[in-house]
Coordinates of C-alpha atoms and ligand atoms in Angstrom, one line a residue:
M1 CA -32.8 19.6 8.7
D2 CA -30.0 21.7 7.0
A3 CA -27.7 23.4 10.1
T4 CA -26.0 26.2 9.4
M5 CA -22.3 26.3 11.4
S6 CA -22.3 29.8 14.0
L7 CA -18.7 30.1 15.7
P8 CA -18.4 30.9 19.0
K9 CA -17.4 34.7 18.8
T10 CA -15.5 34.9 21.5
D11 CA -10.8 33.7 21.5
I12 CA -10.1 35.7 18.6
S13 CA -6.2 35.3 17.6
N14 CA -4.2 36.4 15.6
E15 CA -0.6 34.7 17.0
K16 CA 1.4 38.1 16.1
S17 CA 0.6 40.9 13.6
S18 CA 2.3 41.7 11.1
P19 CA 2.4 43.4 7.3
F20 CA 2.6 39.7 5.8
N21 CA 0.1 37.9 7.8
A22 CA -3.8 38.5 7.7
E23 CA -5.5 41.3 10.3
P24 CA -8.8 39.6 11.6
E25 CA -11.3 41.8 10.0
E26 CA -14.0 43.4 12.2
G27 CA -17.7 41.7 11.1
L28 CA -16.2 38.6 9.2
S29 CA -16.7 35.6 11.2
F30 CA -13.5 33.8 10.6
S31 CA -12.5 36.0 13.7
S32 CA -12.3 33.0 15.9
V33 CA -10.0 31.4 13.7
T34 CA -5.3 31.3 14.5
L35 CA -3.7 31.8 12.4
R36 CA -0.2 30.5 12.3
K37 CA 2.0 32.9 11.6
L38 CA 4.3 32.7 9.2
P39 CA 8.1 33.9 9.1
H40 CA 8.8 37.0 6.7
L41 CA 12.4 38.1 6.2
G42 CA 11.0 40.9 7.0
D43 CA 10.5 39.6 10.4
Y44 CA 14.3 41.5 10.4
L45 CA 15.4 42.7 8.2
P46 CA 14.9 46.1 7.7
A47 CA 11.6 47.7 4.7
S48 CA 14.0 49.1 2.5
D49 CA 16.7 45.6 2.9
L50 CA 13.9 44.6 1.3
P51 CA 11.5 46.6 -1.2
S52 CA 8.9 44.5 -2.8
R53 CA 7.9 44.4 -6.7
P54 CA 5.0 43.4 -9.0
N55 CA 5.6 39.5 -9.5
P56 CA 7.3 39.6 -13.0
L57 CA 3.6 36.2 -13.4
E58 CA 1.9 39.9 -14.1
R59 CA 4.5 40.3 -18.0
N60 CA 4.6 35.9 -18.7
Q61 CA 3.8 35.9 -22.1
Y62 CA 1.5 32.1 -21.0
F63 CA 0.0 33.9 -18.4
H64 CA -2.3 36.3 -17.8
P65 CA -3.4 36.6 -13.9
T66 CA -7.0 37.4 -13.8
E67 CA -9.3 38.3 -10.7
G68 CA -8.8 36.3 -7.7
F69 CA -5.3 34.6 -9.7
Y70 CA -3.1 36.0 -6.6
V71 CA -4.1 34.2 -2.6
S72 CA -3.6 37.4 -0.3
P73 CA -2.1 37.1 2.7
S74 CA -5.6 37.0 4.6
D75 CA -6.7 33.6 1.9
V76 CA -5.8 30.7 4.7
I77 CA -6.2 26.9 4.8
L78 CA -8.1 26.0 7.9
R79 CA -6.6 22.7 9.6
Q80 CA -9.8 20.8 10.8
I81 CA -12.4 20.6 8.2
V82 CA -14.5 18.0 10.5
Y83 CA -17.2 20.0 13.0
D84 CA -19.5 19.6 15.8
L85 CA -22.4 20.6 14.9
S86 CA -23.7 20.1 18.9
G87 CA -21.0 22.8 19.4
K88 CA -18.6 21.2 21.3
F89 CA -14.9 22.8 19.2
S90 CA -12.2 22.5 21.1
D91 CA -9.5 25.2 20.4
T92 CA -7.8 23.3 17.7
S93 CA -10.9 23.4 15.8
H94 CA -10.6 27.1 15.0
L95 CA -6.5 26.5 13.6
A96 CA -5.6 27.7 10.1
Y97 CA -2.3 28.5 8.0
T98 CA -1.8 30.8 4.7
R99 CA -2.6 30.1 1.7
A100 CA -0.5 28.4 -0.6
G101 CA 0.0 30.2 -3.9
P102 CA 1.4 33.2 -6.0
R103 CA 2.4 37.3 -4.4
R104 CA 1.1 39.8 -6.7
Q105 CA 4.4 41.5 -5.0
I106 CA 7.2 39.7 -4.1
F107 CA 10.0 40.5 -2.7
F108 CA 13.3 40.0 -4.7
D109 CA 14.0 40.7 -6.9
T110 CA 14.7 37.3 -9.0
A111 CA 17.6 38.4 -11.9
M112 CA 20.2 38.4 -8.1
V113 CA 18.2 34.8 -7.3
R114 CA 21.0 32.3 -6.5
A115 CA 18.7 29.4 -5.8
A116 CA 20.0 26.0 -4.9
I117 CA 18.0 22.2 -3.8
V118 CA 18.7 19.5 -2.5
T119 CA 17.5 16.3 -1.0
C120 CA 19.1 14.9 1.8
G121 CA 17.9 11.8 4.3
G122 CA 16.1 7.8 2.6
L123 CA 14.5 8.0 -1.1
C124 CA 11.5 9.2 -2.3
P125 CA 9.6 8.6 -5.6
G126 CA 9.3 12.3 -6.7
L127 CA 12.5 13.3 -5.5
N128 CA 13.5 14.0 -8.8
T129 CA 9.9 15.2 -9.4
V130 CA 10.7 18.3 -7.2
I131 CA 14.1 18.8 -8.1
R132 CA 12.8 19.5 -11.7
E133 CA 9.7 21.2 -11.0
L134 CA 11.9 23.6 -8.4
V135 CA 14.3 24.9 -12.2
V136 CA 11.3 24.6 -14.4
G137 CA 9.7 26.9 -12.0
L138 CA 12.1 29.0 -11.5
W139 CA 13.1 29.1 -14.9
E140 CA 9.2 30.0 -16.6
L141 CA 7.4 31.0 -14.4
Y142 CA 10.0 34.1 -12.3
G143 CA 13.0 34.3 -15.1
V144 CA 15.2 33.1 -13.0
R145 CA 18.8 31.6 -14.1
E146 CA 21.3 30.9 -11.9
I147 CA 20.1 27.3 -9.8
Y148 CA 21.9 25.1 -8.6
G149 CA 22.0 21.1 -7.4
V150 CA 23.9 21.1 -3.6
I151 CA 25.7 17.0 -4.5
A152 CA 24.4 13.7 -1.7
G153 CA 22.6 15.8 0.7
Y154 CA 23.3 18.5 3.6
R155 CA 27.0 17.5 3.5
G156 CA 27.5 19.2 0.2
F157 CA 26.8 22.8 0.9
Y158 CA 29.9 22.6 2.2
S159 CA 32.2 19.1 0.8
S160 CA 31.6 19.5 -2.7
E161 CA 30.2 22.6 -5.5
P162 CA 27.7 22.9 -6.6
V163 CA 26.1 22.0 -9.9
Q164 CA 24.3 24.5 -11.9
L165 CA 21.0 22.5 -13.2
T166 CA 19.2 23.7 -16.6
L167 CA 16.1 23.5 -18.3
K168 CA 17.1 21.7 -20.7
M169 CA 19.6 18.8 -18.1
V170 CA 16.2 18.2 -16.3
D171 CA 14.4 17.0 -18.8
G172 CA 13.0 14.3 -17.8
W173 CA 13.9 13.8 -14.8
H174 CA 10.4 13.4 -13.4
K175 CA 10.3 9.9 -15.5
R176 CA 13.1 8.6 -13.3
G177 CA 13.4 7.2 -9.8
G178 CA 15.5 8.2 -7.2
T179 CA 17.7 12.0 -6.7
A180 CA 20.1 13.2 -9.7
L181 CA 21.4 15.5 -6.9
E182 CA 22.5 11.6 -4.9
T183 CA 21.5 12.2 -0.6
S184 CA 23.0 11.2 2.1
R185 CA 22.3 10.3 6.3
G186 CA 24.2 12.4 8.9
G187 CA 26.3 14.8 7.3
F188 CA 24.6 18.2 9.1
D189 CA 27.1 20.6 10.5
L190 CA 25.1 23.2 11.2
H191 CA 28.1 26.4 10.6
K192 CA 30.2 24.9 7.5
I193 CA 26.4 24.9 6.0
V194 CA 25.3 28.6 6.1
D195 CA 29.4 29.4 5.5
G196 CA 28.7 27.3 2.8
I197 CA 25.6 28.4 1.3
Q198 CA 26.8 32.3 2.7
Q199 CA 29.3 31.6 0.9
R200 CA 28.3 30.4 -2.7
G201 CA 25.6 33.3 -2.8
F202 CA 22.2 31.7 -2.4
N203 CA 19.7 33.5 -1.0
Q204 CA 17.1 30.6 -2.6
V205 CA 17.5 27.5 -0.1
Y206 CA 15.0 24.6 -1.4
I207 CA 14.9 21.7 1.1
I208 CA 13.8 18.8 0.1
G209 CA 14.4 15.7 3.2
G210 CA 12.0 14.3 6.1
D211 CA 11.6 14.5 9.3
G212 CA 15.1 14.5 10.0
T213 CA 15.5 17.2 7.6
M214 CA 12.9 19.2 8.7
R215 CA 14.4 19.8 12.2
G216 CA 18.1 20.2 10.6
A217 CA 16.5 22.8 8.3
V218 CA 14.8 24.6 11.2
K219 CA 18.5 24.8 12.6
I220 CA 19.3 26.9 9.4
V221 CA 16.9 29.5 9.2
E222 CA 17.7 30.1 13.2
E223 CA 21.7 30.0 12.2
V224 CA 20.8 32.4 8.7
R225 CA 18.3 35.1 11.4
R226 CA 20.7 34.9 13.4
R227 CA 23.8 35.7 11.3
K228 CA 20.3 38.6 10.0
L229 CA 20.9 37.1 5.9
N230 CA 19.2 37.8 3.4
I231 CA 18.5 33.8 2.8
S232 CA 14.9 32.6 2.6
V233 CA 14.5 28.4 3.4
T234 CA 11.8 26.1 3.0
G235 CA 11.6 22.4 3.8
I236 CA 9.5 20.8 1.2
P237 CA 8.5 17.7 2.8
K238 CA 9.8 13.8 1.5
T239 CA 9.1 10.5 3.5
V240 CA 8.1 8.0 1.8
D241 CA 6.7 6.6 4.5
N242 CA 4.4 9.7 5.1
D243 CA 5.3 10.0 8.9
V244 CA 5.6 13.8 8.3
G245 CA 2.7 15.8 10.6
I246 CA 0.3 18.5 9.4
I247 CA 0.0 17.5 5.5
D248 CA -2.3 15.4 3.8
R249 CA 0.5 12.8 3.0
S250 CA 3.8 13.1 1.9
F251 CA 4.6 12.8 -1.5
G252 CA 5.5 9.4 -3.8
F253 CA 3.1 7.4 -0.3
Q254 CA 0.8 6.9 -3.5
T255 CA 3.1 6.1 -5.3
A256 CA 4.9 3.4 -2.5
V257 CA 2.3 1.8 -2.1
E258 CA 0.8 0.7 -5.8
M259 CA 4.2 -1.1 -5.3
A260 CA 3.4 -2.7 -2.1
Q261 CA 0.3 -4.6 -4.1
Q262 CA 2.6 -6.0 -6.1
A263 CA 4.6 -7.5 -3.9
I264 CA 1.3 -8.9 -1.7
N265 CA -0.2 -9.8 -4.4
A266 CA 3.0 -11.9 -5.5
A267 CA 2.6 -13.2 -1.9
H268 CA -0.3 -14.1 -2.0
V269 CA -0.4 -15.9 -5.7
E270 CA 3.3 -18.0 -4.1
A271 CA 0.3 -18.8 -0.5
E272 CA -2.9 -19.7 -1.6
S273 CA 0.1 -22.1 -4.9
A274 CA 0.8 -24.4 -1.5
V275 CA -0.1 -26.3 1.3
N276 CA -0.2 -24.1 4.5
G277 CA 1.0 -20.9 2.5
I278 CA 2.2 -18.1 4.6
G279 CA 2.7 -15.4 1.9
L280 CA 4.2 -12.3 4.5
V281 CA 5.4 -9.1 3.2
K282 CA 8.1 -6.5 4.7
L283 CA 7.3 -2.9 4.2
M284 CA 9.4 0.3 5.0
G285 CA 7.2 2.3 8.6
R286 CA 10.6 3.6 10.9
S287 CA 7.2 3.9 13.8
T288 CA 4.7 4.3 10.9
G289 CA 2.8 0.9 10.2
H290 CA 0.6 3.6 6.7
I291 CA 2.5 2.5 3.9
A292 CA 1.7 -1.5 5.2
L293 CA -1.9 -0.1 6.5
H294 CA -2.4 1.3 2.8
A295 CA -2.4 -1.4 1.2
T296 CA -3.7 -3.4 3.8
L297 CA -7.2 -2.1 2.7
S298 CA -6.9 -2.1 -1.3
S299 CA -5.1 -5.7 -1.5
C300 CA -7.8 -6.5 0.3
D301 CA -5.6 -10.5 0.2
V302 CA -4.2 -10.1 3.6
D303 CA -4.9 -11.6 6.9
C304 CA -2.9 -9.5 8.9
C305 CA -1.5 -6.4 9.5
L306 CA 1.0 -5.2 12.1
I307 CA 2.3 -2.0 12.6
P308 CA 4.4 0.1 15.3
E309 CA 1.6 1.1 16.7
N310 CA 0.2 -1.7 17.8
D311 CA 2.2 -4.6 20.1
F312 CA 2.4 -7.6 19.0
F313 CA 2.8 -11.5 20.4
L314 CA 3.5 -14.1 19.0
E315 CA 2.6 -17.6 20.6
G316 CA -0.2 -18.6 23.4
P317 CA -3.9 -17.6 23.3
G318 CA -4.7 -14.5 22.0
G319 CA -1.8 -14.5 19.8
L320 CA -0.4 -14.1 15.7
F321 CA 0.6 -17.8 15.8
K322 CA -3.0 -18.9 17.1
F323 CA -4.6 -16.8 15.3
L324 CA -2.6 -18.0 11.6
E325 CA -3.0 -21.2 12.7
R326 CA -7.3 -21.1 12.9
R327 CA -6.1 -18.6 8.7
L328 CA -4.9 -21.7 8.1
R329 CA -7.3 -24.3 8.7
E330 CA -10.5 -22.0 8.3
N331 CA -8.6 -21.0 4.3
G332 CA -5.2 -23.5 3.7
H333 CA -4.0 -19.9 3.5
A334 CA -2.8 -16.8 4.6
V335 CA -1.1 -12.8 3.9
V336 CA 1.0 -11.5 6.9
V337 CA 2.8 -7.5 6.2
V338 CA 4.4 -6.8 8.5
A339 CA 5.8 -2.6 8.6
E340 CA 9.6 -2.8 9.1
G341 CA 9.5 -0.5 12.4
A342 CA 5.7 -3.6 14.2
G343 CA 7.8 -5.7 16.8
Q344 CA 11.5 -4.7 16.8
D345 CA 10.4 -4.4 20.7
I346 CA 10.5 -8.4 21.0
I347 CA 13.0 -9.3 18.6
P348 CA 16.1 -10.8 20.7
R349 CA 19.5 -8.5 19.6
T350 CA 22.4 -8.0 20.7
E351 CA 23.7 -4.6 23.4
A352 CA 25.3 -3.5 20.5
Q353 CA 22.4 -4.5 17.9
R354 CA 20.3 -1.6 20.4
E355 CA 22.5 0.2 20.9
D356 CA 23.4 0.5 16.3
R357 CA 23.1 4.2 14.4
D358 CA 22.8 5.5 11.3
E359 CA 24.7 8.2 9.9
S360 CA 22.3 10.7 11.5
G361 CA 21.2 9.1 14.4
N362 CA 18.3 7.3 13.3
P363 CA 17.9 3.4 15.1
T364 CA 19.1 0.9 12.5
F365 CA 16.0 -2.2 12.8
L366 CA 16.2 -5.8 12.6
D367 CA 14.5 -7.3 9.9
V368 CA 11.2 -7.7 11.0
G369 CA 9.9 -10.0 7.4
G370 CA 13.7 -12.7 8.4
W371 CA 12.5 -13.0 12.0
L372 CA 8.8 -13.5 11.9
K373 CA 10.0 -16.6 8.8
V374 CA 11.9 -17.9 11.2
E375 CA 10.3 -17.9 14.1
L376 CA 6.8 -19.1 12.4
K377 CA 8.6 -22.3 11.0
R378 CA 10.4 -23.0 14.4
W379 CA 6.3 -23.2 15.7
W380 CA 4.9 -25.1 13.0
A381 CA 7.4 -27.5 12.6
R382 CA 7.4 -27.5 16.9
D383 CA 3.7 -27.9 17.0
H384 CA 2.5 -29.5 13.8
P385 CA 5.4 -32.3 13.2
G386 CA 5.3 -34.3 9.8
E387 CA 2.6 -31.3 8.1
L388 CA 3.6 -29.1 5.4
I389 CA 4.5 -25.6 5.6
A390 CA 5.6 -23.4 3.4
V391 CA 6.0 -19.0 4.6
K392 CA 7.6 -17.3 1.6
Y393 CA 9.5 -14.0 2.6
I394 CA 9.2 -11.3 0.6
D395 CA 10.8 -8.1 0.8
P396 CA 10.1 -5.6 -1.9
T397 CA 11.3 -2.3 0.6
Y398 CA 13.7 -0.6 -1.9
M399 CA 12.2 -1.6 -4.6
I400 CA 8.3 0.5 -3.8
R401 CA 10.9 3.9 -2.9
A402 CA 13.5 3.5 -6.2
V403 CA 10.6 3.5 -8.7
P404 CA 9.7 7.0 -10.4
A405 CA 6.4 8.4 -9.2
N406 CA 2.8 7.6 -10.7
A407 CA 0.7 10.3 -12.1
T408 CA -0.6 11.8 -9.3
D409 CA 2.7 12.0 -6.3
N410 CA 4.2 13.6 -10.3
L411 CA 1.2 16.4 -10.0
Y412 CA 1.5 16.4 -6.9
C413 CA 5.2 17.2 -6.7
T414 CA 4.6 19.7 -9.2
L415 CA 2.1 21.5 -7.4
L416 CA 4.2 21.3 -4.2
A417 CA 7.2 22.9 -6.2
H418 CA 5.4 26.2 -7.7
S419 CA 4.1 26.7 -4.2
A420 CA 7.6 26.4 -2.8
I421 CA 8.5 28.8 -4.9
H422 CA 5.5 31.7 -5.1
G423 CA 6.4 31.1 -1.3
V424 CA 9.6 32.2 -1.2
M425 CA 9.6 34.8 -4.0
A426 CA 6.8 36.6 -1.2
G427 CA 9.6 36.6 1.3
Y428 CA 8.5 33.7 3.7
T429 CA 11.3 31.4 5.5
G430 CA 11.1 28.4 7.2
F431 CA 7.8 27.5 6.0
V432 CA 7.1 23.7 4.6
P433 CA 4.5 24.0 1.1
G434 CA 1.6 21.0 2.3
P435 CA -1.4 20.2 1.3
I436 CA -4.1 19.9 4.4
N437 CA -7.4 18.5 3.2
G438 CA -6.8 19.5 -0.4
S439 CA -6.5 22.7 -0.5
Y440 CA -1.9 24.8 -0.3
A441 CA -1.3 25.4 2.9
Y442 CA 2.2 27.2 4.4
I443 CA 3.0 25.8 7.5
P444 CA 5.6 27.0 9.8
L445 CA 9.2 24.9 9.2
E446 CA 9.4 24.4 13.0
E447 CA 5.2 23.0 13.2
V448 CA 6.0 20.3 10.1
A449 CA 9.7 19.5 12.0
R450 CA 7.6 18.3 15.4
A451 CA 5.0 17.3 14.1
R452 CA 4.3 12.8 14.1
N453 CA 1.2 11.6 11.4
E454 CA 1.2 8.0 13.4
V455 CA -1.5 6.2 12.7
N456 CA -3.9 6.3 15.3
T457 CA -5.2 2.7 16.1
R458 CA -8.2 4.3 17.9
N459 CA -10.2 5.8 14.6
H460 CA -12.1 4.7 11.6
K461 CA -9.2 3.7 9.7
W462 CA -8.0 1.1 11.8
A463 CA -11.5 -0.4 12.4
W464 CA -11.6 -0.9 8.8
V465 CA -8.3 -1.8 8.3
R466 CA -9.7 -4.7 11.7
S467 CA -12.8 -5.5 8.9
V468 CA -11.2 -6.2 6.3
T469 CA -8.8 -8.6 7.4
N470 CA -10.7 -9.7 11.0
Q471 CA -7.6 -10.0 13.0
P472 CA -7.9 -9.4 17.2
D473 CA -6.0 -7.2 19.0
F474 CA -3.1 -9.2 20.2
V475 CA -4.2 -8.6 23.9
Q476 CA -2.3 -11.1 26.6
T477 CA -5.0 -12.6 28.3
Ligands
ADP501 N1 18.2 16.7 14.8 C1 18.5 16.9 13.7 N2 19.3 17.9 13.7 C2 19.9 18.6 12.4 N3 20.4 17.4 11.7 C3 20.1 16.8 11.1 C4 18.6 15.9 12.9 N4 18.5 15.2 12.2 C5 18.5 14.5 10.9 N5 19.6 15.8 9.9 C6 19.8 15.5 9.2 O1 18.9 15.3 8.1 C7 19.7 14.9 7.0 C8 18.6 13.7 6.8 O2 18.0 12.8 8.4 P1 17.7 11.8 8.7 O3 17.2 11.5 9.6 O4 19.1 10.6 7.3 O5 16.3 11.3 7.1 P2 15.1 11.9 6.6 O6 15.2 13.7 7.1 O7 14.5 11.1 5.2 O8 14.4 11.5 8.0 C9 21.0 14.4 7.8 O9 21.8 15.8 6.8 C10 21.0 14.6 9.1 O10 22.5 14.8 9.9
FBP502 O1 18.4 1.9 4.2 P1 18.4 3.3 4.4 O2 18.5 4.0 3.3 O3 19.4 3.7 5.3 O4 17.5 4.2 5.2 C1 15.9 3.4 4.7 C2 15.2 3.9 6.1 O5 14.8 5.6 5.2 C3 13.3 5.0 5.1 O6 13.6 4.6 3.6 C4 12.9 6.6 4.9 O7 13.5 6.6 6.2 P2 13.6 8.8 5.4 O8 12.1 9.2 5.1 O9 13.4 9.4 6.7 O10 14.2 9.3 5.2 C5 12.9 4.4 6.2 O11 11.0 3.7 6.1 C6 13.8 3.1 6.3 O12 13.8 2.0 7.4
MG503 MG1 13.4 10.4 8.8

């Protein structure tokens, strides 16, 4: 049967009208869509300080913009694309974001642009590609020549001299892991950072980082606005853990999953080749188990996937040991994948360990893999004296994030970088570019900083994990 979805005509909502955001038009069926308003320099700068000009892509020798090339403020991406046609619409189902892409008119004189690029937080495959593509995009698409790399994270804005970046310098960076600009945790001093941005005359700031970085970027945008500066700030979401919300996934995540699979494969080979072999792999994921989950699904060799979103326990009926004992009896070996943030509440720790934080204030974790290995051996020796066991523990955590991005992630990094540039040139600020349901959108930075992407253990994906591993729920009885 061909069902036609009709959206309810009530609840017309456009968060706040502005010349830079779409107005609902009479007769259009998206009248019930709530469009997230994007911050724009024009929100606080007088129009006389913000003259618009034609996009230089118009004159670019390699571009021949056709009808439909430019994105207009009324182009939107819907947050949700799965609907229940029985008519049970929820409020959030019609949330929309401004579509990313080049604008016909821009708000920067590209000869006057001084762009700053910084990387903060942990490493992630693709960081160098994003940096390179920001430089290439600014240089080739918009003719910008004043592009600077801020060294070693937020502290670089006030503690070291930025490095001028050229096309020649960044050549080949997309093939290198890590970040050529260096990164660090901590060092967030809001006033020193914004003073540094002002003193160096930066008017476009590209901040590449994870959830912590985005929270910092929100404060920078607020301070820039408070000082009424003509500076556009964008956040490019980076996290190997894939814990940033709203966007489909973060760059580098697929590469990390691919690398994780290699570790799982090795663990499987080791486990299969031993008597009562247990292959144990620890993967990154502070508070979310996305890497563990995706690597489990794609490897098909995993017996049990432990993630921070799911509690587990070791001893007694329904516990991990009983389950593994069964698997060893049935198959002779087992493979366990554990995300670094899993089981943290059941690992014994001292008061000092409980309080320990990294320079950014993130809690530091105990090694769940090392602890599990010791506990597994202790349990087996106690309950099965004289029987062989081999626990092969692989910790590839830094290996999976220190590699260059794979082809899919490299492509993604390019689109992110270019989307960021187009948005900044259009005068938007305090936004994040990212794919939503496969299409690139601009999302308010503040919203991204608040959103978390956790594994939903009640949805189909987790059910899929269970169908692959046949693992229990680890419920105390
Ligand atoms: N709430 C916050 N406010 C301001 N800055 C923050 C905040 N949280 C983290 N930062 C800063 O952001 C940077 C990166 O944060 P971190 O948590 O280490 O990595 P990530 O951004 O990858 O999550 C650090 O310089 C840190 O000081
Ligand atoms: O040892 P480091 O470099 O501080 O980082 C370890 C952490 O960094 C991560 O890889 C990524 O975390 P962020 O994205 O928050 O930087 C975590 O999975 C891990 O806990
Ligand atoms: Mg983080």
